[in-house]
CSV table of C-alpha atoms in Angstrom, one decimal:
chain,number,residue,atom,x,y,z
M,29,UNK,CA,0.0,0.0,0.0
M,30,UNK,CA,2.9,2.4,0.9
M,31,UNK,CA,4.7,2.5,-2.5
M,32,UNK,CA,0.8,3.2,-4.1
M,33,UNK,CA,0.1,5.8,-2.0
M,34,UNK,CA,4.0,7.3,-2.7
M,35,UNK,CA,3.4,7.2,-6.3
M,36,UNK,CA,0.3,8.8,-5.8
M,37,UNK,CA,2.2,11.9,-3.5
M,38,UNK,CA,4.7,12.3,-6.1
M,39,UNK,CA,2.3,12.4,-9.4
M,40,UNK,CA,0.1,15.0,-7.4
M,41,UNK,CA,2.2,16.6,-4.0
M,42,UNK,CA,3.9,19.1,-6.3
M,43,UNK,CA,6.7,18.5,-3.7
M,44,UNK,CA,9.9,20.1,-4.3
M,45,UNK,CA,12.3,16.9,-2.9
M,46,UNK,CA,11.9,12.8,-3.8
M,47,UNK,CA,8.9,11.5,-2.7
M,48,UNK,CA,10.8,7.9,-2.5
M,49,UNK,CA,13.6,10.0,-0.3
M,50,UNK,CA,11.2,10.3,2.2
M,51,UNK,CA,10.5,8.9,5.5
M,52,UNK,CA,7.1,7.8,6.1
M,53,UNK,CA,6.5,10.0,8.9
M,54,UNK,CA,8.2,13.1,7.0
M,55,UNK,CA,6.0,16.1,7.4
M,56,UNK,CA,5.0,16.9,3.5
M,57,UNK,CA,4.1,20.1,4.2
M,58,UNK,CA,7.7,21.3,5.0
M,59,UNK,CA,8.3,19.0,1.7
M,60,UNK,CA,6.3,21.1,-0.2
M,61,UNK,CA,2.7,20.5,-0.1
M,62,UNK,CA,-0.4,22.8,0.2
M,63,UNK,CA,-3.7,22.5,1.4
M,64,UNK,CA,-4.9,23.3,-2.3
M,65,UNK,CA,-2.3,20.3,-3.7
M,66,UNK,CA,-3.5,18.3,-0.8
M,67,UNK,CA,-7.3,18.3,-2.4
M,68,UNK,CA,-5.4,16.8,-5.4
M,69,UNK,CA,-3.9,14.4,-3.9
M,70,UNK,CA,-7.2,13.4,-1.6
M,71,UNK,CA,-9.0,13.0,-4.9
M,72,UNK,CA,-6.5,10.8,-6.7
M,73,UNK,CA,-6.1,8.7,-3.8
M,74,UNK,CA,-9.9,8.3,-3.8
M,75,UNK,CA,-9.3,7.0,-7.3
M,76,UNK,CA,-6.3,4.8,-6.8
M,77,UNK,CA,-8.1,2.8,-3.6
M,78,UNK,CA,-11.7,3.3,-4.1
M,79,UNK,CA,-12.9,4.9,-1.2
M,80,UNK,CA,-14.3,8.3,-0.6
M,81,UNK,CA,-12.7,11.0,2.0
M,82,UNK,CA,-15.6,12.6,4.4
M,83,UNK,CA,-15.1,16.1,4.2
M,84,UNK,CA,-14.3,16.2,8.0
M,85,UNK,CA,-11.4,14.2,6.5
M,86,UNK,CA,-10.2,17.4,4.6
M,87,UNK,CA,-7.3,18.6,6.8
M,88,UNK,CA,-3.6,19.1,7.1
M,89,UNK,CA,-3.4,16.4,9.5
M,90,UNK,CA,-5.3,14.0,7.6
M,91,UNK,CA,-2.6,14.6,4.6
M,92,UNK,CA,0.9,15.8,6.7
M,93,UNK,CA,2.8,12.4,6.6
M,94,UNK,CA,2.7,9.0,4.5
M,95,UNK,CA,1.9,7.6,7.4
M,96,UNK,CA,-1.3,9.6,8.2
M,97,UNK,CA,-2.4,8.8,4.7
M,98,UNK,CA,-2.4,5.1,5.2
M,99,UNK,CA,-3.7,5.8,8.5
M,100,UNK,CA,-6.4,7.7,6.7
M,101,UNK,CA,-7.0,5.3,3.9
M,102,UNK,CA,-7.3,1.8,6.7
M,103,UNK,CA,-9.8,3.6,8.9
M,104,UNK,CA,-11.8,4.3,5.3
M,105,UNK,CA,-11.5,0.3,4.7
M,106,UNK,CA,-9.0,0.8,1.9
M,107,UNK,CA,-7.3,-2.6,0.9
M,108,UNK,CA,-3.7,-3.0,2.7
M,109,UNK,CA,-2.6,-5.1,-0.3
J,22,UNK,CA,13.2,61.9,39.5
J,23,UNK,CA,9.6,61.0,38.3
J,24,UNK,CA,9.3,57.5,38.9
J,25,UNK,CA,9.0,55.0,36.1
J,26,UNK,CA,5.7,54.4,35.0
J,27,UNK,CA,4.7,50.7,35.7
J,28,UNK,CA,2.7,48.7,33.9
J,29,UNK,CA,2.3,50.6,30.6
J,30,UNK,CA,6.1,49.8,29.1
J,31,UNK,CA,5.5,46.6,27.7
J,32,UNK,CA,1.8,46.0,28.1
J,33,UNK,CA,0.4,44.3,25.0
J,34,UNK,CA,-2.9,45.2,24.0
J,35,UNK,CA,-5.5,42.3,22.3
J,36,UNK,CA,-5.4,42.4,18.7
J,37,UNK,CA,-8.0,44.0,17.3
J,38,UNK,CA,-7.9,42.4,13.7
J,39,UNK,CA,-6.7,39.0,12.5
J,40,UNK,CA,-5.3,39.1,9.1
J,41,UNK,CA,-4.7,36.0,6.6
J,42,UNK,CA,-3.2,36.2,3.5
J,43,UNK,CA,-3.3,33.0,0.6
J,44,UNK,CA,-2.1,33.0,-3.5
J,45,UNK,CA,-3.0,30.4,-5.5
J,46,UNK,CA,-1.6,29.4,-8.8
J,47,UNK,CA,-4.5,29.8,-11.5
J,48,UNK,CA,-3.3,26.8,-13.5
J,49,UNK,CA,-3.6,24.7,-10.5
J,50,UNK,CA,-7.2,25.2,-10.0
J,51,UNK,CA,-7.5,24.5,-13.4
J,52,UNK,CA,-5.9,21.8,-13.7
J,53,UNK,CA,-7.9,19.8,-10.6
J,54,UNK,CA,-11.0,21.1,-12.0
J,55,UNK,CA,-10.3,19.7,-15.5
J,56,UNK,CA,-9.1,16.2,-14.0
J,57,UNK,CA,-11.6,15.8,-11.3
J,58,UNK,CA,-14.8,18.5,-12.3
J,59,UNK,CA,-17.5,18.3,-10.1
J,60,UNK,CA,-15.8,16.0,-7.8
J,61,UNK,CA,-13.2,18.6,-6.7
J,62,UNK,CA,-15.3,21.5,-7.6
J,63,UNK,CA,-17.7,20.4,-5.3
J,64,UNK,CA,-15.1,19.8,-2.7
J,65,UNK,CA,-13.9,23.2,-2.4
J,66,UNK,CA,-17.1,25.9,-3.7
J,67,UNK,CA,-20.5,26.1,-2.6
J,68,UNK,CA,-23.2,25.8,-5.1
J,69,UNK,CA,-23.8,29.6,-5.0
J,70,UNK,CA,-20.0,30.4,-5.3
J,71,UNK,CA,-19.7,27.8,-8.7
J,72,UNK,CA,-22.6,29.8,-9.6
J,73,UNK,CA,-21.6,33.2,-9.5
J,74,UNK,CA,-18.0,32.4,-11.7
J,75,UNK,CA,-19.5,31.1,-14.6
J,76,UNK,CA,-18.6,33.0,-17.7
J,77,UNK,CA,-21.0,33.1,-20.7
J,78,UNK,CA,-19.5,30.3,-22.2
J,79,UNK,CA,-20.7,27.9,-19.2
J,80,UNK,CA,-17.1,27.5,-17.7
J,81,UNK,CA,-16.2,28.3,-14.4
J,82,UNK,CA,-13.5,31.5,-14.4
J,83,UNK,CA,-10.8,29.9,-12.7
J,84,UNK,CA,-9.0,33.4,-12.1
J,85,UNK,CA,-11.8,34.0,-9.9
J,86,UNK,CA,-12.1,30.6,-8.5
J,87,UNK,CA,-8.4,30.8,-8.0
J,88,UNK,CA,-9.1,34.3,-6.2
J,89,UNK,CA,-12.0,32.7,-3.9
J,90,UNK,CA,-9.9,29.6,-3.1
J,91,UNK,CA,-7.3,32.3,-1.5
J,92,UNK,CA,-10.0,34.0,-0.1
J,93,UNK,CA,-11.0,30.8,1.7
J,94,UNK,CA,-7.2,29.5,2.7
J,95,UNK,CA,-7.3,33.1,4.0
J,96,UNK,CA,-10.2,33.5,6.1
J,97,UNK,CA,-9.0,29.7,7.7
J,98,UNK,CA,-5.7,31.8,9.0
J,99,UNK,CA,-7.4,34.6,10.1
J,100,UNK,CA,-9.1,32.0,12.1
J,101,UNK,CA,-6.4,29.7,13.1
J,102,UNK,CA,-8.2,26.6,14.0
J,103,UNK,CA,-6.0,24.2,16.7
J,104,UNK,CA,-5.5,20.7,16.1
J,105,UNK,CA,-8.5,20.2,17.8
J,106,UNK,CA,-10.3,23.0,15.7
J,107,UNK,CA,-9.4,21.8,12.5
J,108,UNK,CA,-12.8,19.7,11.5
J,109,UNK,CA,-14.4,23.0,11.9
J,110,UNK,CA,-12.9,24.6,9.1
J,111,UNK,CA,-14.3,23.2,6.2
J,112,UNK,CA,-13.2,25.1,2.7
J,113,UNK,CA,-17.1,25.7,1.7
J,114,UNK,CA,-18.2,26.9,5.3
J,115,UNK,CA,-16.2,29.6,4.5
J,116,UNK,CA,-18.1,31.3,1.2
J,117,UNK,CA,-16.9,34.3,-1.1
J,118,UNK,CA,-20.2,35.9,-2.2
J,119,UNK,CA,-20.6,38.6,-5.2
J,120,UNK,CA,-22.7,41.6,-3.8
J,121,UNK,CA,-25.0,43.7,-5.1
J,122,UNK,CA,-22.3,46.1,-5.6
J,123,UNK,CA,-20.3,44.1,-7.3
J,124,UNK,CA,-17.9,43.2,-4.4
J,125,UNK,CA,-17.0,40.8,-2.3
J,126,UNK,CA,-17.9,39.3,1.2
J,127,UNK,CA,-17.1,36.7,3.5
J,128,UNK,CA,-20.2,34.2,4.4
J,129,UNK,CA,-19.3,32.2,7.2
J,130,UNK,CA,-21.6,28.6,8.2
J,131,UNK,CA,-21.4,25.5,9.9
J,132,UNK,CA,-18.6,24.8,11.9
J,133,UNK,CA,-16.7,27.9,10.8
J,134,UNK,CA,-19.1,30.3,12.3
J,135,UNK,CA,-18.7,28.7,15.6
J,136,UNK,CA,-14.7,29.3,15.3
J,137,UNK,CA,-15.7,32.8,14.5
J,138,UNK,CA,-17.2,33.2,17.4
J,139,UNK,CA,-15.1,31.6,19.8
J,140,UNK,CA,-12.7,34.3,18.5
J,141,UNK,CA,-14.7,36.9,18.8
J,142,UNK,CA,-14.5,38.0,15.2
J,143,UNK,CA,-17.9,40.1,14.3
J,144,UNK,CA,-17.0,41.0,11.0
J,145,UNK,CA,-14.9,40.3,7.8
J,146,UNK,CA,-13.2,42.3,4.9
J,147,UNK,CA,-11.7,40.8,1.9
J,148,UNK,CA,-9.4,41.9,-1.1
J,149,UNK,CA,-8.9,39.5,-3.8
J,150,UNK,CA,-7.0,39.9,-7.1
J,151,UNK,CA,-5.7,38.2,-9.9
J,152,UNK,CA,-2.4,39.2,-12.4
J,153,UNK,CA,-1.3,36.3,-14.8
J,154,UNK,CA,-0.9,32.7,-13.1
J,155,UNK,CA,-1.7,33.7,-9.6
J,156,UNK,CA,-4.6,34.8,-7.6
J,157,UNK,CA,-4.4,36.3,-4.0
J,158,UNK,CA,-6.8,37.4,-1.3
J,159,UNK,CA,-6.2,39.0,2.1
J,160,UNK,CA,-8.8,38.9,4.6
J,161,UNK,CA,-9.3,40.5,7.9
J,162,UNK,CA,-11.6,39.4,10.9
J,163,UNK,CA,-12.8,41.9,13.4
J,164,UNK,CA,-12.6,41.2,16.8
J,165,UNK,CA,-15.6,42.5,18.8
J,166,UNK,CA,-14.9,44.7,21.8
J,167,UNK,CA,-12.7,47.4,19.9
J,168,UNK,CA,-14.4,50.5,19.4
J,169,UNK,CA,-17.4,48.6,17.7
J,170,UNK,CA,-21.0,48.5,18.2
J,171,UNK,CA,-19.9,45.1,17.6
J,172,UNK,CA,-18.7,45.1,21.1
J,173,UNK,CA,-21.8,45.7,22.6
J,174,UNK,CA,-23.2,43.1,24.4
J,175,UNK,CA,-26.4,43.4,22.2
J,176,UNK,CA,-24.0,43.2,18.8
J,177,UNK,CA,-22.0,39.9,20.5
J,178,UNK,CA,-21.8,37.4,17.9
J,179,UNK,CA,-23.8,34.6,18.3
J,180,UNK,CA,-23.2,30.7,16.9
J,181,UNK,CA,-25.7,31.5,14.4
J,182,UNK,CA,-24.5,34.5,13.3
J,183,UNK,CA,-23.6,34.9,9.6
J,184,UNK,CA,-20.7,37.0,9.1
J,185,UNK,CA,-20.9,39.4,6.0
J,186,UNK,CA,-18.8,42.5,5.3
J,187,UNK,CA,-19.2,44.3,1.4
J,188,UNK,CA,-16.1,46.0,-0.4
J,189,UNK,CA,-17.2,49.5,-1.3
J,190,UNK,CA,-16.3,51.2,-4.2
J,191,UNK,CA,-13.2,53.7,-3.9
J,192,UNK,CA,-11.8,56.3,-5.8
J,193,UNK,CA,-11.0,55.9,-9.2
J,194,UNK,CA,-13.0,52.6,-10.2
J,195,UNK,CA,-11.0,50.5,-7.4
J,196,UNK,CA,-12.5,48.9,-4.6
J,197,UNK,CA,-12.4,50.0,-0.4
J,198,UNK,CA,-12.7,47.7,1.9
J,199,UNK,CA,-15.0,49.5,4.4
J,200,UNK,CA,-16.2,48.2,7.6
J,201,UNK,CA,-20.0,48.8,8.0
J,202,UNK,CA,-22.1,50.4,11.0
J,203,UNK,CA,-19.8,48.4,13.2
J,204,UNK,CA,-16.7,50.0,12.9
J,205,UNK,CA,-15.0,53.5,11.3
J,206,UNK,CA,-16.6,54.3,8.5
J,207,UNK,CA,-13.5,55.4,6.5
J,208,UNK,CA,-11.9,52.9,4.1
J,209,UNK,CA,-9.1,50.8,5.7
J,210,UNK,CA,-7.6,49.5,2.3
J,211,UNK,CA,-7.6,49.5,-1.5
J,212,UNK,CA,-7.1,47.2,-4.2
J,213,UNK,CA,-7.4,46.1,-7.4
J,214,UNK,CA,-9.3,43.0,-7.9
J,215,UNK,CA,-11.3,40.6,-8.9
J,216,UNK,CA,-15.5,40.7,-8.7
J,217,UNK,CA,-15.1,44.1,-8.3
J,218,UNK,CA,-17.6,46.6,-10.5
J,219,UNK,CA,-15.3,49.4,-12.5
J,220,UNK,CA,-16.8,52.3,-13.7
């Protein structure tokens, strides 16, 4: 799940280093990302694993780490595989 | 020797305003809204906002999406939600609406006015403008207590209390941001921008 949802970050982030450089708790936002990328990246990961973000979803901390996105994308059922 | 007056060197008065600024990059909005349409549209805009940027053609303007977007982003520092805070501040329960002036206002609902008025903010002003690829608003919330009749007990702000403040027009075909009965009646700012009637 964690190379999808890197490949994901770095064909929507915008980020300014390598996505695959990064540590899974690395805060993307000091990488790079804004809250307006970051509804880019929500929707494309909606895409990639099928599920559907609630809007009370749509915040920095949902967003700030790789790890918070698959943390994000379990607690929506998202397959781990 | 006169003695040192106490408690006046130093003393920090409570802000009176709280100021956010946001740019966005035109081609970015764009870009999402081509990929994703209503599905990110609809994320970010309220039906009235998607409404009020169409052009003739039927497409959104996305200079003035762009513009509203900042606007928004804006409004959300002005209001710095905590951690705790953040599920309040949805992106469309903070709304840029077109006046019958032809300016701008902040609408506030939902979970946003209830950050509002834990801050104490009674009103709002709000530039926006657009040059080329980018699009940038500053906004301005206005803390009750400061001079205003917002101050009043009777003018508190309330839960349910939409928060709406109209750019005037200035001199010379630009806008003024001017704060209505609840504050000084003479313009605080002026800009160039976007939804704003030129004569």
């Amino acid at each position: 799940m964690e190379e999808r949802i890197r490949r994901i970050v770095e064909e929507n982030a915008r980020l300014q280093v390598d996505v695959a450089s990064l540590a899974a708790d690395a805060d993307l936002y000091q990488a790079g990302l804004t809250s307006h990328a970051s509804v880019s990246l929500m929707l494309a990961l909606e895409d990639e694993f099928g599920v559907e973000f609630p809007q009370e979803m749509l915040r920095k901390k949902t967003f700030e780490s790789i790890a918070s996105i698959r943390a994000a994308l379990e607690s929506l059922g998202a397959s781990v595989s | 020797m006169r003695p040192a007056r106490r408690g006046r060197v130093g003393r920090q008065l409570p802000p009176s305003v709280r100021v956010g600024v946001d740019i966005v990059r035109v081609d970015s909005v764009r870009e999402a809204a081509e990929a994703y349409g209503e599905r990110y549209l609809g994320r970010l805009f309220t039906p009235l906002e998607l409404a009020e940027v169409g052009t003739p053609g039927g497409s959104p303007s996305f200079e003035r999406l762009a513009a509203r977007l900042a606007a928004k982003e804006a409004a959300i520092k002005a209001l710095e939600p905590s951690s705790d805070e953040a599920h309040l501040a949805d992106l469309r329960a903070v709304e840029v609406r077109s006046t019958r002036s032809g300016s701008v206002a902040i609408v506030l609902h939902g979970g946003a006015v209830m950050l509002a008025a834990a801050r104490g903010i009674a009103g709002w002003g709000v530039s926006l403008t657009h040059e080329g690829e980018y699009a940038a608003a500053v906004v301005f919330g206005v803390e009750a207590g400061h001079g205003t009749r917002a101050g009043s007990r009777r003018h508190r702000p309330r839960a349910s209390m939409v928060h709406e403040l109209p750019l005037l027009p200035g001199r010379d075909g630009r806008a003024a941001v001017a704060r209505p009965a609840m504050g000084p009646s003479e313009p605080v700012s002026e800009i160039d921008g976007d939804g704003i009637r030129r004569r």
